[in-house]
mmCIF file of C-alpha atoms in Angstrom:
data_model
loop_
_atom_site.group_PDB
_atom_site.id
_atom_site.type_symbol
_atom_site.label_atom_id
_atom_site.label_comp_id
_atom_site.label_asym_id
_atom_site.label_seq_id
_atom_site.Cartn_x
_atom_site.Cartn_y
_atom_site.Cartn_z
ATOM 1 C CA MET A 75 129.488 110.710 28.948
ATOM 2 C CA LYS A 76 126.911 113.398 28.137
ATOM 3 C CA TYR A 77 125.263 110.994 25.706
ATOM 4 C CA LEU A 78 125.015 108.348 28.469
ATOM 5 C CA GLN A 79 123.363 110.830 30.863
ATOM 6 C CA GLN A 80 120.837 111.809 28.215
ATOM 7 C CA LEU A 81 120.102 108.161 27.559
ATOM 8 C CA VAL A 82 119.441 107.504 31.265
ATOM 9 C CA LYS A 83 117.163 110.533 31.525
ATOM 10 C CA GLY A 84 115.293 109.460 28.437
ATOM 11 C CA GLY A 85 114.824 105.957 29.765
ATOM 12 C CA ALA A 86 113.501 107.278 33.080
ATOM 13 C CA ALA A 87 111.030 109.485 31.274
ATOM 14 C CA LEU A 88 109.851 106.565 29.155
ATOM 15 C CA VAL A 89 109.311 104.424 32.273
ATOM 16 C CA ALA A 90 107.300 107.232 33.866
ATOM 17 C CA VAL A 91 105.078 107.494 30.783
ATOM 18 C CA LEU A 92 104.498 103.745 30.677
ATOM 19 C CA LEU A 93 103.656 103.614 34.382
ATOM 20 C CA SER A 94 101.211 106.491 34.083
ATOM 21 C CA ALA A 95 99.478 104.698 31.241
ATOM 22 C CA CYS A 96 98.894 101.728 33.515
ATOM 23 C CA GLN A 97 97.134 103.846 36.201
ATOM 24 C CA PRO A 98 93.354 104.451 36.284
ATOM 25 C CA ALA A 99 92.065 107.811 35.188
ATOM 26 C CA SER A 100 92.379 110.583 37.756
ATOM 27 C CA GLY A 101 88.647 110.480 38.346
ATOM 28 C CA ASP A 102 88.882 106.814 39.353
ATOM 29 C CA LEU A 103 91.681 107.330 41.919
ATOM 30 C CA PRO A 104 91.098 110.436 44.053
ATOM 31 C CA LEU A 105 94.079 111.970 45.807
ATOM 32 C CA ARG A 106 94.307 111.203 49.536
ATOM 33 C CA TYR A 107 95.818 113.554 52.090
ATOM 34 C CA SER A 108 96.736 112.313 55.577
ATOM 35 C CA GLN A 109 94.898 114.140 58.330
ATOM 36 C CA SER A 110 96.985 112.645 61.162
ATOM 37 C CA LEU A 111 100.539 113.186 62.287
ATOM 38 C CA SER A 112 103.043 110.378 62.530
ATOM 39 C CA PRO A 113 104.019 109.376 66.086
ATOM 40 C CA SER A 114 107.316 111.225 65.737
ATOM 41 C CA GLU A 115 105.452 114.453 64.936
ATOM 42 C CA LEU A 116 102.973 114.354 67.827
ATOM 43 C CA PRO A 117 103.605 116.604 70.841
ATOM 44 C CA VAL A 118 105.099 114.693 73.769
ATOM 45 C CA TYR A 119 103.737 114.942 77.313
ATOM 46 C CA ARG A 120 105.568 113.353 80.239
ATOM 47 C CA LEU A 121 103.858 111.207 82.874
ATOM 48 C CA ALA A 122 105.858 111.146 86.115
ATOM 49 C CA VAL A 123 105.014 108.363 88.578
ATOM 50 C CA TYR A 124 106.140 108.661 92.180
ATOM 51 C CA PRO A 125 108.834 106.124 93.124
ATOM 52 C CA LEU A 126 106.829 103.493 94.949
ATOM 53 C CA TYR A 127 109.195 101.110 93.082
ATOM 54 C CA ASN A 128 112.792 101.510 91.979
ATOM 55 C CA PRO A 129 113.138 102.830 88.389
ATOM 56 C CA ARG A 130 113.523 99.349 86.861
ATOM 57 C CA LEU A 131 110.425 97.932 88.526
ATOM 58 C CA LEU A 132 108.465 101.110 87.930
ATOM 59 C CA ALA A 133 109.180 100.910 84.200
ATOM 60 C CA ALA A 134 108.107 97.264 84.143
ATOM 61 C CA ALA A 135 104.842 98.156 85.885
ATOM 62 C CA TYR A 136 103.929 101.419 84.137
ATOM 63 C CA GLN A 137 105.491 101.345 80.655
ATOM 64 C CA PRO A 138 102.713 99.007 79.417
ATOM 65 C CA LEU A 139 100.196 101.649 80.528
ATOM 66 C CA VAL A 140 101.976 104.346 78.536
ATOM 67 C CA ASP A 141 102.302 102.060 75.514
ATOM 68 C CA HIS A 142 98.591 101.241 75.652
ATOM 69 C CA LEU A 143 97.554 104.886 75.978
ATOM 70 C CA ASN A 144 99.763 105.867 73.054
ATOM 71 C CA THR A 145 97.811 103.509 70.805
ATOM 72 C CA GLN A 146 94.609 105.323 71.758
ATOM 73 C CA LEU A 147 95.606 109.004 71.802
ATOM 74 C CA PRO A 148 94.990 110.877 68.529
ATOM 75 C CA ALA A 149 96.794 114.142 69.243
ATOM 76 C CA ALA A 150 99.602 113.424 71.703
ATOM 77 C CA ARG A 151 102.196 110.928 72.826
ATOM 78 C CA LEU A 152 103.070 110.125 76.427
ATOM 79 C CA GLU A 153 106.489 109.327 77.853
ATOM 80 C CA LEU A 154 107.016 107.662 81.216
ATOM 81 C CA GLU A 155 109.353 109.452 83.597
ATOM 82 C CA ALA A 156 110.818 107.685 86.619
ATOM 83 C CA SER A 157 112.542 109.339 89.574
ATOM 84 C CA ARG A 158 115.445 108.009 91.593
ATOM 85 C CA ASP A 159 113.805 108.936 94.924
ATOM 86 C CA TYR A 160 110.941 110.844 96.509
ATOM 87 C CA PRO A 161 112.682 114.261 96.730
ATOM 88 C CA SER A 162 113.593 114.046 93.031
ATOM 89 C CA PHE A 163 109.962 113.379 92.097
ATOM 90 C CA GLU A 164 108.696 116.137 94.365
ATOM 91 C CA ASN A 165 111.127 118.623 92.853
ATOM 92 C CA LYS A 166 109.716 117.873 89.391
ATOM 93 C CA TYR A 167 106.186 118.952 90.183
ATOM 94 C CA THR A 168 107.446 121.911 92.207
ATOM 95 C CA LEU A 169 109.106 123.088 88.977
ATOM 96 C CA ARG A 170 105.969 122.136 86.967
ATOM 97 C CA GLU A 171 107.984 119.933 84.627
ATOM 98 C CA PRO A 172 105.765 116.864 83.926
ATOM 99 C CA ALA A 173 102.406 117.362 82.226
ATOM 100 C CA PHE A 174 100.843 114.411 84.068
ATOM 101 C CA LEU A 175 101.532 113.059 87.549
ATOM 102 C CA LEU A 176 100.733 109.916 89.465
ATOM 103 C CA PRO A 177 101.598 111.004 93.024
ATOM 104 C CA ASN A 178 100.748 109.678 96.448
ATOM 105 C CA PRO A 179 97.967 111.492 98.328
ATOM 106 C CA TRP A 180 100.302 113.766 100.311
ATOM 107 C CA GLN A 181 102.149 114.715 97.131
ATOM 108 C CA THR A 182 98.737 115.292 95.548
ATOM 109 C CA LEU A 183 98.043 118.022 98.095
ATOM 110 C CA GLN A 184 101.446 119.589 97.447
ATOM 111 C CA ALA A 185 101.070 119.468 93.659
ATOM 112 C CA MET A 186 97.725 121.274 93.857
ATOM 113 C CA ALA A 187 99.632 124.329 95.070
ATOM 114 C CA HIS A 188 101.755 124.225 91.901
ATOM 115 C CA GLY A 189 98.922 124.211 89.391
ATOM 116 C CA TYR A 190 98.093 120.513 89.057
ATOM 117 C CA ARG A 191 94.558 119.194 89.430
ATOM 118 C CA VAL A 192 93.136 115.761 90.113
ATOM 119 C CA ILE A 193 91.353 113.948 87.278
ATOM 120 C CA ALA A 194 91.311 110.358 88.580
ATOM 121 C CA MET A 195 92.216 108.023 91.433
ATOM 122 C CA ALA A 196 94.474 105.033 90.789
ATOM 123 C CA GLY A 197 93.075 101.995 92.532
ATOM 124 C CA ASP A 198 90.681 101.139 95.331
ATOM 125 C CA PRO A 199 90.878 103.511 98.333
ATOM 126 C CA LYS A 200 90.609 100.435 100.574
ATOM 127 C CA ASP A 201 93.929 99.233 99.097
ATOM 128 C CA PHE A 202 95.801 102.319 100.293
ATOM 129 C CA ARG A 203 97.019 101.178 103.700
ATOM 130 C CA GLY A 204 100.256 101.148 105.597
ATOM 131 C CA LEU A 205 101.860 97.778 106.364
ATOM 132 C CA VAL A 206 104.547 97.030 108.942
ATOM 133 C CA VAL A 207 106.610 93.985 107.969
ATOM 134 C CA VAL A 208 108.918 91.993 110.269
ATOM 135 C CA ARG A 209 110.891 88.767 110.043
ATOM 136 C CA ARG A 210 108.970 85.719 111.228
ATOM 137 C CA ASP A 211 111.875 84.805 113.518
ATOM 138 C CA SER A 212 112.243 88.313 114.963
ATOM 139 C CA GLY A 213 110.302 87.728 118.168
ATOM 140 C CA ILE A 214 108.458 91.014 117.648
ATOM 141 C CA LYS A 215 104.874 90.666 118.817
ATOM 142 C CA VAL A 216 103.705 94.074 120.062
ATOM 143 C CA PRO A 217 104.645 97.623 118.983
ATOM 144 C CA SER A 218 106.670 98.234 122.141
ATOM 145 C CA ASP A 219 109.071 95.494 120.978
ATOM 146 C CA LEU A 220 110.315 97.992 118.368
ATOM 147 C CA LYS A 221 111.632 100.470 120.944
ATOM 148 C CA GLY A 222 115.321 101.116 120.389
ATOM 149 C CA LYS A 223 115.298 99.288 117.053
ATOM 150 C CA ALA A 224 115.685 100.407 113.433
ATOM 151 C CA VAL A 225 112.677 100.743 111.127
ATOM 152 C CA SER A 226 113.047 101.231 107.365
ATOM 153 C CA TYR A 227 110.861 103.433 105.157
ATOM 154 C CA PRO A 228 111.219 104.653 101.568
ATOM 155 C CA ALA A 229 110.995 108.361 102.481
ATOM 156 C CA PRO A 230 109.521 110.654 105.149
ATOM 157 C CA THR A 231 106.886 111.813 102.630
ATOM 158 C CA ALA A 232 105.718 108.273 101.768
ATOM 159 C CA LEU A 233 102.156 108.444 103.043
ATOM 160 C CA ALA A 234 101.188 104.751 103.148
ATOM 161 C CA ALA A 235 104.741 103.499 103.686
ATOM 162 C CA CYS A 236 105.878 105.939 106.383
ATOM 163 C CA VAL A 237 103.354 108.481 107.635
ATOM 164 C CA MET A 238 100.480 106.062 108.228
ATOM 165 C CA PRO A 239 102.603 103.367 109.951
ATOM 166 C CA GLN A 240 104.219 106.031 112.137
ATOM 167 C CA TYR A 241 100.801 107.372 113.100
ATOM 168 C CA PHE A 242 99.691 103.842 113.962
ATOM 169 C CA LEU A 243 102.760 103.315 116.150
ATOM 170 C CA HIS A 244 102.129 106.697 117.790
ATOM 171 C CA THR A 245 98.622 105.561 118.770
ATOM 172 C CA GLN A 246 100.216 102.455 120.308
ATOM 173 C CA GLY A 247 102.382 104.516 122.645
ATOM 174 C CA ILE A 248 105.557 104.740 120.537
ATOM 175 C CA ASP A 249 107.403 108.065 120.315
ATOM 176 C CA VAL A 250 108.480 107.567 116.711
ATOM 177 C CA GLN A 251 110.960 110.442 116.822
ATOM 178 C CA HIS A 252 112.860 109.146 119.852
ATOM 179 C CA ASP A 253 111.974 105.491 120.454
ATOM 180 C CA LEU A 254 112.926 104.330 116.930
ATOM 181 C CA GLN A 255 115.902 104.564 114.585
ATOM 182 C CA ASN A 256 114.137 105.774 111.440
ATOM 183 C CA LEU A 257 116.018 104.854 108.249
ATOM 184 C CA PHE A 258 114.905 106.230 104.854
ATOM 185 C CA VAL A 259 116.140 103.878 102.149
ATOM 186 C CA GLY A 260 114.656 105.237 98.900
ATOM 187 C CA SER A 261 112.031 102.702 97.825
ATOM 188 C CA GLN A 262 109.483 100.337 99.308
ATOM 189 C CA GLU A 263 111.328 97.317 97.948
ATOM 190 C CA SER A 264 114.450 98.490 99.786
ATOM 191 C CA ALA A 265 112.444 99.016 102.975
ATOM 192 C CA ILE A 266 111.247 95.401 102.780
ATOM 193 C CA MET A 267 114.646 94.008 101.797
ATOM 194 C CA ASN A 268 116.299 95.732 104.766
ATOM 195 C CA VAL A 269 114.027 93.703 107.035
ATOM 196 C CA TYR A 270 114.806 90.456 105.232
ATOM 197 C CA LEU A 271 118.550 91.117 105.529
ATOM 198 C CA GLY A 272 118.229 91.878 109.231
ATOM 199 C CA GLN A 273 119.411 95.455 108.857
ATOM 200 C CA THR A 274 116.159 96.764 110.327
ATOM 201 C CA ALA A 275 113.724 95.177 112.749
ATOM 202 C CA ALA A 276 110.691 96.325 110.784
ATOM 203 C CA GLY A 277 109.895 97.954 107.478
ATOM 204 C CA ALA A 278 106.972 100.030 106.273
ATOM 205 C CA THR A 279 105.351 99.426 102.912
ATOM 206 C CA SER A 280 101.933 99.341 101.222
ATOM 207 C CA PRO A 281 99.908 96.562 99.545
ATOM 208 C CA PRO A 282 100.985 96.897 95.858
ATOM 209 C CA PRO A 283 104.775 96.796 96.500
ATOM 210 C CA TRP A 284 104.294 94.024 99.060
ATOM 211 C CA ARG A 285 102.336 91.957 96.544
ATOM 212 C CA LEU A 286 105.031 92.577 93.940
ATOM 213 C CA PHE A 287 107.753 91.530 96.408
ATOM 214 C CA GLN A 288 105.848 88.334 97.187
ATOM 215 C CA ARG A 289 105.529 87.615 93.469
ATOM 216 C CA ASP A 290 109.144 88.348 92.529
ATOM 217 C CA HIS A 291 110.877 87.109 95.717
ATOM 218 C CA PRO A 292 108.688 84.329 97.123
ATOM 219 C CA GLN A 293 111.493 82.704 99.112
ATOM 220 C CA GLU A 294 112.480 85.935 100.849
ATOM 221 C CA ALA A 295 108.851 86.976 101.358
ATOM 222 C CA GLY A 296 108.162 83.640 103.021
ATOM 223 C CA GLN A 297 110.497 84.630 105.847
ATOM 224 C CA LEU A 298 108.579 87.860 106.453
ATOM 225 C CA GLN A 299 105.116 88.662 107.717
ATOM 226 C CA VAL A 300 102.834 91.678 107.932
ATOM 227 C CA MET A 301 102.609 92.334 111.653
ATOM 228 C CA TRP A 302 100.328 95.385 111.557
ATOM 229 C CA GLU A 303 98.337 97.317 109.006
ATOM 230 C CA THR A 304 96.655 100.699 109.198
ATOM 231 C CA GLU A 305 93.173 101.838 108.276
ATOM 232 C CA PRO A 306 92.815 102.807 104.574
ATOM 233 C CA LEU A 307 92.805 106.297 103.088
ATOM 234 C CA ALA A 308 92.294 107.796 99.610
ATOM 235 C CA ASN A 309 94.517 106.153 96.991
ATOM 236 C CA ASN A 310 97.096 107.702 94.653
ATOM 237 C CA SER A 311 95.836 110.287 92.188
ATOM 238 C CA VAL A 312 96.266 111.099 88.520
ATOM 239 C CA MET A 313 96.882 114.809 87.994
ATOM 240 C CA VAL A 314 97.268 117.113 85.002
ATOM 241 C CA ARG A 315 99.082 120.440 84.825
ATOM 242 C CA ASP A 316 96.709 123.367 84.367
ATOM 243 C CA ASP A 317 98.118 124.414 80.976
ATOM 244 C CA VAL A 318 97.667 121.033 79.244
ATOM 245 C CA PRO A 319 94.949 121.352 76.567
ATOM 246 C CA GLU A 320 91.638 119.655 77.267
ATOM 247 C CA GLN A 321 91.836 117.821 73.935
ATOM 248 C CA VAL A 322 94.969 116.124 75.302
ATOM 249 C CA TRP A 323 94.000 115.236 78.866
ATOM 250 C CA GLN A 324 90.386 114.269 78.209
ATOM 251 C CA PRO A 325 91.322 111.268 75.984
ATOM 252 C CA VAL A 326 93.911 110.241 78.576
ATOM 253 C CA LEU A 327 91.249 110.258 81.283
ATOM 254 C CA ALA A 328 88.695 108.444 79.126
ATOM 255 C CA ASN A 329 91.162 105.677 78.317
ATOM 256 C CA LEU A 330 92.263 105.305 81.936
ATOM 257 C CA LEU A 331 88.658 104.841 83.026
ATOM 258 C CA ALA A 332 88.062 102.322 80.226
ATOM 259 C CA LEU A 333 91.026 100.051 81.031
ATOM 260 C CA SER A 334 89.026 97.683 83.219
ATOM 261 C CA HIS A 335 86.513 97.054 80.414
ATOM 262 C CA THR A 336 88.859 95.150 78.081
ATOM 263 C CA THR A 337 91.118 92.129 78.387
ATOM 264 C CA ALA A 338 94.148 94.125 77.232
ATOM 265 C CA GLY A 339 93.379 96.894 79.697
ATOM 266 C CA GLN A 340 92.943 94.442 82.551
ATOM 267 C CA ALA A 341 96.403 93.036 81.810
ATOM 268 C CA VAL A 342 97.854 96.550 82.029
ATOM 269 C CA LEU A 343 96.090 97.122 85.358
ATOM 270 C CA ALA A 344 97.314 93.796 86.736
ATOM 271 C CA GLY A 345 100.899 94.783 85.985
ATOM 272 C CA MET A 346 100.452 97.878 88.159
ATOM 273 C CA SER A 347 98.548 95.961 90.877
ATOM 274 C CA ILE A 348 95.581 98.318 90.389
ATOM 275 C CA ASP A 349 92.002 97.108 90.023
ATOM 276 C CA ARG A 350 90.841 100.148 88.018
ATOM 277 C CA PHE A 351 91.037 103.919 87.723
ATOM 278 C CA ARG A 352 88.178 105.904 89.265
ATOM 279 C CA THR A 353 86.842 109.386 88.671
ATOM 280 C CA ALA A 354 88.095 111.832 91.305
ATOM 281 C CA ASP A 355 88.738 115.522 91.856
ATOM 282 C CA GLN A 356 90.347 117.850 94.399
ATOM 283 C CA HIS A 357 87.552 117.202 96.918
ATOM 284 C CA SER A 358 88.387 113.494 96.947
ATOM 285 C CA TYR A 359 91.562 114.350 98.888
ATOM 286 C CA GLU A 360 90.058 116.544 101.602
ATOM 287 C CA VAL A 361 90.122 113.497 103.892
ATOM 288 C CA VAL A 362 93.883 113.318 103.296
ATOM 289 C CA ALA A 363 94.324 116.985 104.197
ATOM 290 C CA ARG A 364 92.557 116.370 107.519
ATOM 291 C CA TYR A 365 94.643 113.253 108.176
ATOM 292 C CA VAL A 366 97.893 115.089 107.439
ATOM 293 C CA ARG A 367 96.902 117.976 109.693
ATOM 294 C CA ASP A 368 96.205 115.605 112.595
ATOM 295 C CA PHE A 369 99.450 113.688 112.006
ATOM 296 C CA GLU A 370 101.580 116.818 111.941
ATOM 297 C CA LEU A 371 100.011 118.080 115.171
ATOM 298 C CA ALA A 372 100.579 114.759 116.933
ATOM 299 C CA VAL A 373 103.800 113.342 115.464
ATOM 300 C CA ARG A 374 106.001 115.475 113.179
ATOM 301 C CA PRO A 375 105.956 117.737 110.127
ATOM 302 C CA ILE A 376 105.868 115.912 106.791
ATOM 303 C CA GLU A 377 108.714 117.163 104.646
ATOM 304 C CA SER A 378 111.310 115.946 102.175
ATOM 305 C CA ARG A 379 114.869 115.317 103.306
#
């Protein structure tokens, strides 16, 4: 047995010698050392997107963005984080858990108080509007037709899909706290589907989820119509936590701004129903702070439930 082991070792050594003889001289083949980490070794930073869609639809819309960014980032890797509802998302930035956020404008103001800052705006500000959807056969023609009826929203902190429609109805003489049955159903898709199913007389949403609903459920969408829409406001933001290194967030920002310049990037944007990312900062959301202040004085406090 010992003789067999020695024979195997000897054969391995002979093979090594023969292979080395077949290699170029050391001066012809310089040693190469990798200067980059493998994807599994890169630090991971989470991107949390507010639940304008349910988790399945949100992943379908935003995972391609994360995948694209990960091919471009030299020193970090991003992971998409969904939330089951608005309060769950809002709790995450209160605890400063995600490194990056994509919140709605009201949540943007709240996250500023927890050490997040704005680096970009996601989409055209003119596309950030509230929509009120009804069934075509509902007979609803004017806002007063909603008195005593149920209206569905994703959450009380949904700016475009709750606050802005409620403010519109307030300006039309509706006491939204007492004239309506306000139902908070978790997502914009659910708010729309409640109208289709006849469980609510109207539902509040915003343009991107409405476009997605029309694309994915054309038959159901055909039985609905947008009855009213609000004036636009600043769109959703992209935010970074204040302790994320600049060498991490700067490439993220640069690649977000560059998406609209390539065919691949345009496909990613189309999946999110966003035309492009724009440069923005804290001052870009001062108009939202004024709007929220006026709404809370006239209608109700904005708070999670």
